[in-house]
Short mmCIF file of C-alpha atoms and ligand atoms in Angstrom, two decimals:
data_model
loop_
_atom_site.label_atom_id
_atom_site.label_comp_id
_atom_site.label_asym_id
_atom_site.label_seq_id
_atom_site.Cartn_x
_atom_site.Cartn_y
_atom_site.Cartn_z
CA UNK W 1 -12.04 21.18 -36.92
CA UNK W 2 -11.70 18.09 -39.15
CA UNK W 3 -12.78 14.99 -37.29
CA UNK W 4 -9.50 13.14 -37.81
CA UNK W 5 -7.59 16.23 -36.68
CA UNK W 6 -9.39 15.90 -33.37
CA UNK W 7 -8.05 12.37 -32.79
CA UNK W 8 -4.54 13.51 -33.71
CA UNK W 9 -4.78 16.50 -31.39
CA UNK W 10 -5.99 14.34 -28.53
CA UNK W 11 -3.30 11.70 -29.03
CA UNK W 12 -0.65 14.40 -29.16
CA UNK W 13 -2.00 16.22 -26.06
CA UNK W 14 -2.20 12.90 -24.21
CA UNK W 15 1.45 12.16 -24.88
CA UNK W 16 2.72 15.72 -24.34
CA UNK W 17 0.94 16.20 -21.02
CA UNK W 18 1.24 12.66 -19.67
CA UNK W 19 -2.25 11.23 -20.07
CA UNK W 20 -1.34 8.29 -22.34
CA UNK W 21 2.04 7.19 -23.73
CA UNK W 22 2.65 4.69 -26.54
CA UNK W 23 3.47 1.35 -24.85
CA UNK W 24 7.07 0.06 -24.60
CA UNK W 25 8.27 3.20 -26.36
CA UNK W 26 12.00 2.94 -25.61
CA UNK W 27 12.02 -0.53 -27.25
CA UNK W 28 10.42 0.76 -30.43
CA UNK W 29 6.89 0.32 -29.08
CA UNK W 30 4.38 -2.52 -29.12
CA UNK W 31 1.63 -1.83 -31.63
CA UNK W 32 -1.62 -0.62 -30.08
CA UNK W 33 -0.49 -0.88 -26.51
CA UNK W 34 -0.68 2.20 -24.32
CA UNK W 35 0.54 3.21 -20.88
CA UNK W 36 -1.46 5.62 -18.78
CA UNK W 37 0.74 8.41 -17.39
CA UNK W 38 0.10 10.42 -14.20
CA UNK W 39 -2.85 12.44 -15.56
CA UNK W 40 -4.31 9.49 -17.52
CA UNK W 41 -4.15 7.34 -14.42
CA UNK W 42 -5.95 10.01 -12.38
CA UNK W 43 -8.63 10.58 -15.03
CA UNK W 44 -9.27 6.85 -15.43
CA UNK W 45 -9.31 6.42 -11.65
CA UNK W 46 -11.88 9.22 -11.33
CA UNK W 47 -14.08 7.64 -14.02
CA UNK W 48 -13.89 4.28 -12.22
CA UNK W 49 -14.63 5.92 -8.84
CA UNK W 50 -17.65 7.75 -10.30
CA UNK W 51 -18.89 4.54 -11.98
CA UNK W 52 -18.47 2.60 -8.75
CA UNK W 53 -20.26 5.26 -6.68
CA UNK W 54 -23.18 5.50 -9.11
CA UNK W 55 -23.72 1.84 -9.95
CA UNK W 56 -22.53 0.11 -6.76
CA UNK W 57 -21.99 2.25 -3.65
CA UNK W 58 -25.21 4.26 -3.90
CA UNK W 59 -27.39 1.19 -4.46
CA UNK W 60 -28.72 -1.22 -1.85
CA UNK W 61 -29.09 -3.99 -4.43
CA UNK W 62 -25.43 -4.29 -5.53
CA UNK W 63 -22.46 -6.12 -4.04
CA UNK W 64 -18.84 -5.80 -5.14
CA UNK W 65 -16.32 -8.48 -6.00
CA UNK W 66 -12.89 -8.93 -7.51
CA UNK W 67 -12.30 -12.26 -9.27
CA UNK W 68 -9.23 -13.95 -10.75
CA UNK W 69 -7.90 -13.18 -14.22
CA UNK W 70 -6.78 -16.79 -14.71
CA UNK W 71 -9.55 -19.27 -13.91
CA UNK W 72 -10.20 -22.94 -14.47
CA UNK W 73 -10.44 -23.28 -18.29
CA UNK W 74 -13.77 -25.06 -17.84
CA UNK W 75 -15.27 -21.64 -17.05
CA UNK W 76 -14.58 -20.71 -20.69
CA UNK W 77 -15.79 -24.05 -21.96
CA UNK W 78 -19.12 -23.44 -20.15
CA UNK W 79 -19.45 -19.83 -21.34
CA UNK W 80 -18.78 -20.84 -24.95
CA UNK W 81 -15.65 -18.68 -25.28
CA UNK W 82 -13.37 -21.58 -26.19
CA UNK W 83 -15.67 -22.68 -29.01
CA UNK W 84 -17.17 -19.41 -30.24
CA UNK W 85 -15.22 -16.36 -29.12
CA UNK W 86 -13.72 -15.71 -32.50
CA UNK W 87 -13.65 -13.24 -35.37
CA UNK W 88 -13.30 -13.97 -39.07
CA UNK W 89 -9.75 -13.33 -40.19
CA UNK W 90 -8.70 -12.74 -43.79
CA UNK W 91 -5.27 -12.14 -45.30
CA UNK W 92 -4.16 -10.40 -48.48
CA UNK W 93 -2.46 -12.80 -50.90
CA UNK W 94 -0.15 -10.00 -52.07
CA UNK W 95 0.88 -7.85 -49.07
CA UNK W 96 -0.04 -10.43 -46.40
CA UNK W 97 -1.74 -7.83 -44.21
CA UNK W 98 -4.50 -9.29 -42.05
CA UNK W 99 -7.96 -7.88 -41.49
CA UNK W 100 -11.25 -8.64 -39.74
CA UNK W 101 -13.56 -9.83 -42.51
CA UNK W 102 -16.72 -8.34 -40.92
CA UNK W 103 -15.09 -4.88 -40.67
CA UNK W 104 -14.05 -4.91 -44.35
CA UNK W 105 -17.48 -6.06 -45.54
CA UNK W 106 -19.17 -3.43 -43.38
CA UNK W 107 -16.84 -0.69 -44.67
CA UNK W 108 -17.30 -1.65 -48.32
CA UNK W 109 -21.11 -1.64 -47.92
CA UNK W 110 -20.91 1.83 -46.40
CA UNK W 111 -18.95 3.23 -49.41
CA UNK W 112 -20.70 6.37 -50.75
CA UNK W 113 -21.07 5.05 -54.31
CA UNK W 114 -22.34 1.62 -53.32
CA UNK W 115 -25.23 0.18 -55.28
CA UNK W 116 -27.27 -2.80 -54.21
CA UNK W 117 -26.22 -4.85 -57.26
CA UNK W 118 -22.57 -4.75 -56.31
CA UNK W 119 -22.87 -5.41 -52.59
CA UNK W 120 -20.00 -7.77 -51.79
CA UNK W 121 -21.34 -11.09 -50.57
CA UNK W 122 -18.03 -12.68 -49.74
CA UNK W 123 -14.80 -11.29 -48.43
CA UNK W 124 -13.01 -12.45 -51.60
CA UNK W 125 -15.12 -9.87 -53.54
CA UNK W 126 -13.50 -7.05 -51.54
CA UNK W 127 -10.06 -5.73 -52.58
CA UNK W 128 -7.32 -5.44 -49.97
CA UNK W 129 -7.64 -1.92 -48.49
CA UNK W 130 -3.84 -1.58 -48.30
CA UNK W 131 -2.67 -2.73 -51.76
CA UNK W 132 -5.81 -3.66 -53.73
CA UNK W 133 -4.70 -7.32 -53.85
CA UNK W 134 -6.94 -10.36 -53.57
CA UNK W 135 -8.07 -11.47 -50.12
CA UNK W 136 -8.11 -15.10 -48.94
CA UNK W 137 -11.23 -16.87 -47.70
CA UNK W 138 -11.92 -15.92 -44.09
CA UNK W 139 -11.20 -18.34 -41.30
CA UNK W 140 -12.19 -18.29 -37.63
CA UNK W 141 -9.59 -16.91 -35.24
CA UNK W 142 -10.11 -17.41 -31.48
CA UNK W 143 -9.47 -14.25 -29.46
CA UNK W 144 -8.59 -15.94 -26.16
CA UNK W 145 -5.08 -15.29 -24.85
CA UNK W 146 -3.54 -18.67 -24.03
CA UNK W 147 -0.94 -19.33 -21.35
CA UNK W 148 0.38 -22.26 -19.27
CA UNK W 149 0.15 -22.86 -15.54
CA UNK W 150 3.32 -24.25 -13.95
CA UNK W 151 6.56 -25.43 -15.45
CA UNK W 152 5.47 -27.72 -18.27
CA UNK W 153 3.91 -26.34 -21.40
CA UNK W 154 1.56 -29.14 -22.43
CA UNK W 155 -2.14 -29.20 -23.18
CA UNK W 156 -3.11 -30.30 -19.66
CA UNK W 157 -1.64 -27.04 -18.31
CA UNK W 158 -3.30 -24.64 -20.74
CA UNK W 159 -5.08 -21.68 -19.16
CA UNK W 160 -6.51 -18.42 -20.50
CA UNK W 161 -6.44 -14.78 -19.50
CA UNK W 162 -10.06 -13.74 -19.02
CA UNK W 163 -11.68 -11.93 -21.96
CA UNK W 164 -14.40 -10.43 -19.72
CA UNK W 165 -15.08 -10.15 -15.98
CA UNK W 166 -18.56 -11.72 -16.20
CA UNK W 167 -17.46 -15.37 -15.82
CA UNK W 168 -15.99 -14.79 -12.36
CA UNK W 169 -19.30 -13.35 -11.15
CA UNK W 170 -21.49 -16.14 -12.56
CA UNK W 171 -19.43 -18.88 -10.95
CA UNK W 172 -19.56 -17.06 -7.58
CA UNK W 173 -23.31 -16.46 -7.59
CA UNK W 174 -23.95 -19.19 -5.03
CA UNK W 175 -21.09 -18.05 -2.74
CA UNK W 176 -22.26 -14.44 -2.79
CA UNK W 177 -25.93 -15.27 -2.38
CA UNK W 178 -25.22 -17.50 0.61
CA UNK W 179 -22.84 -15.18 2.48
CA UNK W 180 -24.82 -12.00 1.87
CA UNK W 181 -28.25 -13.74 2.23
CA UNK W 182 -29.48 -11.60 -0.64
CA UNK W 183 -32.88 -12.04 -2.21
CA UNK W 184 -33.45 -11.46 -5.90
CA UNK W 185 -33.11 -9.04 -7.50
CA UNK W 186 -29.49 -8.14 -6.74
CA UNK W 187 -26.33 -7.51 -8.71
CA UNK W 188 -22.65 -8.43 -8.46
CA UNK W 189 -20.26 -5.81 -9.84
CA UNK W 190 -16.58 -5.60 -10.59
CA UNK W 191 -14.02 -3.59 -12.51
CA UNK W 192 -11.00 -5.33 -13.92
CA UNK W 193 -8.53 -6.00 -16.73
CA UNK W 194 -9.40 -8.21 -19.67
CA UNK W 195 -7.42 -9.60 -22.57
CA UNK W 196 -8.46 -10.31 -26.15
CA UNK W 197 -6.13 -11.17 -28.99
CA UNK W 198 -7.83 -8.69 -31.33
CA UNK W 199 -7.05 -9.05 -35.05
CA UNK W 200 -7.24 -5.34 -35.76
CA UNK W 201 -6.77 -3.22 -32.68
CA UNK W 202 -6.55 0.53 -33.26
CA UNK W 203 -8.03 4.01 -33.00
CA UNK W 204 -5.89 4.86 -29.98
CA UNK W 205 -7.39 3.34 -26.80
CA UNK W 206 -10.67 2.36 -28.55
CA UNK W 207 -9.64 -1.21 -29.37
CA UNK W 208 -6.65 -2.73 -27.62
CA UNK W 209 -5.64 -6.23 -26.59
CA UNK W 210 -5.63 -5.36 -22.91
CA UNK W 211 -8.39 -3.20 -21.47
CA UNK W 212 -10.60 -2.64 -18.46
CA UNK W 213 -14.29 -3.36 -18.12
CA UNK W 214 -16.73 -2.31 -15.40
CA UNK W 215 -19.71 -4.61 -15.51
CA UNK W 216 -22.37 -6.19 -13.41
CA UNK W 217 -24.55 -9.24 -13.52
CA UNK W 218 -28.01 -8.36 -12.21
CA UNK W 219 -29.81 -11.54 -11.08
CA UNK W 220 -33.59 -11.50 -11.40
CA UNK W 221 -36.75 -13.63 -11.40
CA UNK W 222 -37.42 -14.73 -14.98
CA UNK W 223 -40.65 -12.73 -15.34
CA UNK W 224 -39.01 -9.47 -14.21
CA UNK W 225 -36.73 -9.03 -17.19
CA UNK W 226 -38.60 -6.45 -19.27
CA UNK W 227 -39.16 -3.96 -16.45
CA UNK W 228 -35.63 -4.47 -15.11
CA UNK W 229 -34.11 -3.91 -18.54
CA UNK W 230 -36.00 -0.59 -18.83
CA UNK W 231 -34.91 0.40 -15.31
CA UNK W 232 -31.24 -0.15 -16.23
CA UNK W 233 -31.60 1.70 -19.54
CA UNK W 234 -32.90 4.66 -17.51
CA UNK W 235 -29.98 4.43 -15.10
CA UNK W 236 -27.51 4.28 -17.97
CA UNK W 237 -29.04 7.47 -19.43
CA UNK W 238 -28.74 9.15 -16.04
CA UNK W 239 -25.09 8.06 -15.88
CA UNK W 240 -24.22 9.70 -19.21
CA UNK W 241 -26.30 12.80 -18.65
CA UNK W 242 -25.75 13.63 -14.96
CA UNK W 243 -22.45 12.03 -14.02
CA UNK W 244 -20.40 12.01 -17.22
CA UNK W 245 -22.25 15.14 -18.43
CA UNK W 246 -21.69 14.46 -22.12
CA UNK W 247 -23.60 15.84 -25.09
CA UNK W 248 -26.38 13.23 -25.30
CA UNK W 249 -26.71 13.88 -29.06
CA UNK W 250 -23.38 12.06 -29.46
CA UNK W 251 -24.90 8.79 -28.23
CA UNK W 252 -26.77 6.33 -30.47
CA UNK W 253 -29.04 3.80 -28.78
CA UNK W 254 -28.81 0.80 -31.08
CA UNK W 255 -31.46 -1.83 -30.45
CA UNK W 256 -29.87 -5.03 -31.82
CA UNK W 257 -32.47 -6.82 -33.97
CA UNK W 258 -33.27 -10.49 -33.57
CA UNK W 259 -30.95 -12.50 -35.77
CA UNK W 260 -28.01 -10.22 -34.98
CA UNK W 261 -28.16 -10.79 -31.24
CA UNK W 262 -26.20 -13.55 -29.46
CA UNK W 263 -28.39 -16.68 -29.56
CA UNK W 264 -29.05 -16.59 -25.79
CA UNK W 265 -30.04 -12.91 -25.61
CA UNK W 266 -33.68 -11.80 -25.81
CA UNK W 267 -32.77 -8.09 -25.88
CA UNK W 268 -29.50 -6.23 -26.40
CA UNK W 269 -28.93 -2.50 -26.74
CA UNK W 270 -25.52 -1.26 -27.84
CA UNK W 271 -24.83 2.26 -26.65
CA UNK W 272 -22.81 3.73 -29.51
CA UNK W 273 -20.88 6.97 -29.73
CA UNK W 274 -20.21 9.30 -32.66
CA UNK W 275 -16.39 8.99 -32.59
CA UNK W 276 -14.35 11.00 -35.11
CA UNK W 277 -13.68 7.62 -36.86
CA UNK W 278 -17.36 6.67 -37.07
CA UNK W 279 -20.35 5.58 -35.00
CA UNK W 280 -19.13 2.60 -32.98
CA UNK W 281 -19.86 0.74 -29.79
CA UNK W 282 -19.16 2.45 -26.51
CA UNK W 283 -20.77 -0.13 -24.24
CA UNK W 284 -23.85 -2.33 -23.99
CA UNK W 285 -26.64 -3.93 -22.01
CA UNK W 286 -27.98 -7.44 -22.62
CA UNK W 287 -30.68 -9.67 -21.20
CA UNK W 288 -28.84 -13.03 -21.15
CA UNK W 289 -31.76 -15.19 -19.91
CA UNK W 290 -30.50 -18.03 -17.67
CA UNK W 291 -27.99 -19.13 -20.33
CA UNK W 292 -24.84 -18.59 -18.26
CA UNK W 293 -26.18 -20.06 -15.04
CA UNK W 294 -27.53 -23.08 -16.93
CA UNK W 295 -24.23 -23.69 -18.69
CA UNK W 296 -22.18 -23.38 -15.49
CA UNK W 297 -24.60 -25.73 -13.73
CA UNK W 298 -24.31 -28.27 -16.56
CA UNK W 299 -20.53 -28.14 -16.91
CA UNK W 300 -19.69 -27.96 -13.18
CA UNK W 301 -22.34 -30.48 -12.11
CA UNK W 302 -23.19 -28.17 -9.16
CA UNK W 303 -26.69 -27.07 -8.26
CA UNK W 304 -26.69 -23.30 -8.83
CA UNK W 305 -30.40 -22.78 -8.31
CA UNK W 306 -31.90 -20.10 -6.12
CA UNK W 307 -34.63 -20.98 -3.64
CA UNK W 308 -37.31 -18.32 -3.39
CA UNK W 309 -37.72 -17.75 0.37
CA UNK W 310 -41.43 -16.92 0.02
CA UNK W 311 -42.60 -19.70 -2.28
CA UNK W 312 -39.80 -22.25 -1.78
CA UNK W 313 -39.68 -22.49 -5.56
CA UNK W 314 -36.23 -23.42 -6.96
CA UNK W 315 -35.01 -21.95 -10.23
CA UNK W 316 -31.95 -20.58 -12.00
CA UNK W 317 -31.86 -16.79 -11.86
CA UNK W 318 -32.00 -14.85 -15.11
CA UNK W 319 -29.47 -12.09 -15.76
CA UNK W 320 -29.37 -8.55 -17.13
CA UNK W 321 -25.81 -7.47 -17.87
CA UNK W 322 -24.81 -3.81 -18.33
CA UNK W 323 -21.16 -3.66 -19.42
CA UNK W 324 -18.88 -0.63 -19.79
CA UNK W 325 -15.43 -0.40 -21.40
CA UNK W 326 -13.48 1.88 -19.05
CA UNK W 327 -10.91 2.84 -21.71
CA UNK W 328 -13.68 3.71 -24.18
CA UNK W 329 -15.33 5.88 -21.53
CA UNK W 330 -12.00 7.58 -21.04
CA UNK W 331 -11.68 8.20 -24.80
CA UNK W 332 -15.20 9.66 -24.84
CA UNK W 333 -14.35 11.98 -21.94
CA UNK W 334 -11.23 13.19 -23.77
CA UNK W 335 -13.23 13.82 -26.96
CA UNK W 336 -16.06 15.59 -25.14
CA UNK W 337 -13.70 17.73 -23.08
CA UNK W 338 -11.46 19.05 -25.88
CA UNK W 339 -12.14 22.69 -26.78
CA UNK W 340 -10.17 25.30 -28.66
CA UNK W 341 -11.01 29.00 -28.46
CA UNK W 342 -9.47 32.43 -28.90
CA UNK W 343 -9.04 33.91 -25.44
CA UNK W 344 -7.59 37.20 -24.13
CA UNK W 345 -3.98 37.16 -22.96
CA UNK W 346 -2.48 39.33 -20.20
CA UNK W 347 -1.59 41.89 -22.90
CA UNK W 348 -4.51 44.32 -23.33
CA UNK W 349 -6.44 43.68 -26.56
CA UNK W 350 -4.49 40.53 -27.53
CA UNK W 351 -5.84 37.00 -27.83
CA UNK W 352 -4.27 33.59 -28.33
CA UNK W 353 -5.43 30.03 -28.85
CA UNK W 354 -6.62 28.50 -25.59
CA UNK W 355 -6.92 24.71 -25.51
CA UNK W 356 -9.13 23.77 -22.61
CA UNK W 357 -10.20 20.34 -21.47
CA UNK W 358 -13.66 20.94 -20.04
CA UNK W 359 -13.86 17.77 -17.96
CA UNK W 360 -16.74 17.69 -15.49
CA UNK W 361 -15.08 19.08 -12.38
CA UNK W 362 -15.37 15.87 -10.36
CA UNK W 363 -13.50 13.94 -13.09
CA UNK W 364 -10.63 16.37 -13.66
CA UNK W 365 -7.27 14.70 -12.94
CA UNK W 366 -5.95 17.79 -11.14
CA UNK W 367 -8.63 19.67 -9.23
CA UNK W 368 -6.62 22.65 -8.00
CA UNK W 369 -3.32 24.20 -9.06
CA UNK W 370 -1.51 26.37 -6.53
CA UNK W 371 0.56 28.98 -8.37
CA UNK W 372 2.76 31.45 -6.51
CA UNK W 373 3.23 34.50 -8.73
CA UNK W 374 7.00 34.09 -8.56
CA UNK W 375 9.58 31.74 -7.04
CA UNK W 376 10.32 34.26 -4.27
CA UNK W 377 10.75 32.71 -0.82
CA UNK W 378 8.06 34.86 0.85
CA UNK W 379 5.44 33.64 -1.66
CA UNK W 380 6.36 29.95 -1.47
CA UNK W 381 6.28 30.23 2.34
CA UNK W 382 2.52 30.85 1.94
CA UNK W 383 1.81 28.78 -1.18
CA UNK W 384 3.53 25.52 -0.18
CA UNK W 385 1.71 24.99 3.15
CA UNK W 386 -1.57 25.96 1.45
CA UNK W 387 -0.98 23.34 -1.29
CA UNK W 388 -0.10 20.75 1.35
CA UNK W 389 -3.28 21.47 3.30
CA UNK W 390 -5.41 21.21 0.14
CA UNK W 391 -3.73 17.88 -0.82
CA UNK W 392 -5.47 16.25 2.14
CA UNK W 393 -8.79 16.68 0.34
CA UNK W 394 -8.16 17.34 -3.33
CA UNK W 395 -5.78 16.45 -6.13
CA UNK W 396 -3.34 19.37 -6.25
CA UNK W 397 -0.56 20.53 -8.57
CA UNK W 398 2.06 23.08 -7.55
CA UNK W 399 3.79 25.10 -10.24
CA UNK W 400 6.04 28.12 -9.81
CA UNK W 401 7.85 28.31 -13.15
CA UNK W 402 7.07 30.57 -16.16
CA UNK W 403 4.76 33.56 -16.47
CA UNK W 404 1.41 33.24 -14.76
CA UNK W 405 -0.52 33.50 -18.06
CA UNK W 406 1.41 30.54 -19.47
CA UNK W 407 0.78 28.56 -16.29
CA UNK W 408 -2.99 29.22 -16.54
CA UNK W 409 -2.91 27.93 -20.13
CA UNK W 410 -0.99 24.81 -19.05
CA UNK W 411 -3.62 24.09 -16.43
CA UNK W 412 -6.46 24.76 -18.91
CA UNK W 413 -4.91 22.21 -21.27
CA UNK W 414 -5.14 19.48 -18.64
CA UNK W 415 -8.58 20.58 -17.47
CA UNK W 416 -7.76 21.89 -13.96
CA UNK W 417 -10.99 23.55 -12.76
CA UNK W 418 -9.38 26.01 -10.31
CA UNK W 419 -6.07 27.84 -10.09
CA UNK W 420 -5.15 29.50 -6.80
CA UNK W 421 -2.62 32.29 -7.18
CA UNK W 422 -0.56 33.61 -4.30
CA UNK W 423 0.77 37.12 -5.04
CA UNK W 424 2.48 39.90 -3.11
CA UNK W 425 -0.89 41.35 -2.04
CA UNK W 426 -1.58 37.98 -0.39
CA UNK W 427 1.14 38.78 2.13
CA UNK W 428 -0.77 41.92 3.15
CA UNK W 429 -4.49 41.08 2.76
CA UNK W 430 -4.17 37.32 3.49
CA UNK W 431 -6.18 36.56 0.38
CA UNK W 432 -5.50 34.52 -2.79
CA UNK W 433 -6.94 34.74 -6.30
CA UNK W 434 -9.09 31.80 -7.41
CA UNK W 435 -9.49 31.51 -11.17
CA UNK W 436 -12.26 29.43 -12.74
CA UNK W 437 -11.21 27.31 -15.77
CA UNK W 438 -14.45 27.75 -17.71
CA UNK W 439 -15.35 31.39 -17.11
CA UNK W 440 -11.74 32.58 -16.52
CA UNK W 441 -13.30 34.81 -13.83
CA UNK W 442 -11.09 35.57 -10.86
CA UNK W 443 -12.16 36.02 -7.28
CA UNK W 444 -10.24 37.06 -4.15
CA UNK W 445 -10.81 34.60 -1.32
CA UNK W 446 -9.27 34.70 2.15
CA UNK W 447 -6.56 32.09 2.73
CA UNK W 448 -8.41 30.94 5.82
CA UNK W 449 -11.56 30.18 3.81
CA UNK W 450 -10.11 28.95 0.54
CA UNK W 451 -10.20 25.26 1.50
CA UNK W 452 -13.94 25.38 2.33
CA UNK W 453 -14.56 27.52 -0.76
CA UNK W 454 -12.96 24.90 -3.02
CA UNK W 455 -14.48 21.89 -1.26
CA UNK W 456 -17.92 23.46 -1.76
CA UNK W 457 -17.20 23.78 -5.46
CA UNK W 458 -16.50 20.04 -5.63
CA UNK W 459 -19.32 19.15 -3.23
CA UNK W 460 -17.06 16.94 -1.16
N1 GAP A 501 -19.59 -9.46 -20.67
C1 GAP A 501 -19.99 -8.81 -21.86
C2 GAP A 501 -18.86 -8.30 -22.65
O1 GAP A 501 -17.71 -8.51 -22.34
P1 GAP A 501 -18.34 -6.96 -24.84
O2 GAP A 501 -19.21 -6.09 -25.67
O3 GAP A 501 -17.60 -8.04 -25.53
O4 GAP A 501 -19.27 -7.52 -23.69
C3 GAP A 501 -17.71 -5.11 -23.11
O5 GAP A 501 -17.29 -6.05 -24.07
C4 GAP A 501 -17.16 -3.73 -23.40
O6 GAP A 501 -15.75 -3.78 -23.34
C5 GAP A 501 -17.47 -3.19 -24.79
O7 GAP A 501 -18.76 -2.61 -24.83
C6 GAP A 501 -16.38 -2.17 -24.94
O8 GAP A 501 -16.71 -1.00 -24.23
C7 GAP A 501 -15.21 -2.80 -24.23
N2 GAP A 501 -14.29 -3.49 -25.16
C8 GAP A 501 -14.50 -4.66 -25.81
N3 GAP A 501 -13.42 -5.00 -26.54
C9 GAP A 501 -12.50 -4.02 -26.34
C10 GAP A 501 -11.17 -3.81 -26.81
N4 GAP A 501 -10.56 -4.67 -27.61
N5 GAP A 501 -10.52 -2.68 -26.41
C11 GAP A 501 -11.12 -1.79 -25.56
N6 GAP A 501 -12.36 -1.97 -25.08
C12 GAP A 501 -13.05 -3.05 -25.46
#
């Protein structure tokens, strides 16, 4: 399959089956905004739940929090976002389309025929990718979304939607440390929405202006940073391998060299993914020194130091920050899960194209589909109460329309790991057929035991 075909197939499946819809569609849309439908919501929720369980719930050294989206603008003055959170914007003199200068330079340097002599130094050496026209000199464009608090729209009321969740956790370090009486090292974690006025959003849910991040600030003694960084790199590998169960060959561990890192970071690794549209960032981990704590202490005038209970030494904690784009993780799960294969139909000797989303079972939006063989009353009298009982523990779909083969294919296409079929034999032998999404093997299981049977499969 062509790589770009894969993106198109995924976008189309997402819309058709209710994972992701184009935003504001009945009003002609809003470019690069997306709404998560029933299945998209469930998949994203399952990714967030798994992330939370792995990085927060199962660890003794993590505490959760949920901070405001709109904060005192001085938070962003301290973090440097108001001054520096910008991209270089260029515009074509002819067609007036706008682009991120760094993306265009990067793309033109990656051209197959490129020779070192003709490497473009400046953005004005690069032709407009849309019409070939001349591009203007780049200028800085701040990505913060501005708004106003209260009724008057003047500069004293300006506020910003947060561009990351980190700020809320830094400014609450002292609160959290005091109420939980934690000793270093410990982390504060949260998942939440963020807003960036991106110049060139695109590639489906890869880059949008509104997106979710799961991240944590892990506060440490200054001399512990190297070992702690390695520990978190190991945990991140375990996350991708054991929990998200992706093909690890699709990840690229990009050690950001000195000079390209943010000035305050002593080590940053971008975890990149081989998307159909190129190798690009999936998420990252950075050692941020005590930069953030120092800046918030300076700008707020508050003492944010930690007192070591053993030595009584006072110092600002240093921070390791693993950060994960939830929407990018969702895109990766969709890409990893998508499979097409020729599979046998109910007609002997015939095959058809089976599209199957091979999500890890614990992430599948629908875990079990209950499918009575027909709409007949005597079958639904068994199937409906069974579905209702299973709903107490699992995410269940109930479908009684169309031929059973078609219904299996519909469930395969949304990645449902198990289909439970109630047929006329069920009325006699009190058993149902359980079909496995991946092997397509079918097994007869007694109605009395089917709940336990399925729960064991999901290990819940
Ligand atoms: N506190 C660190 C921080 O915010 P970042 O690399 O700017 O780091 C974190 O953003 C993650 O958020 C990225 O690694 C990416 O997964 C995701 N992300 C960033 N911008 C995004 C956008 N416009 N759309 C979707 N996800 C985005």
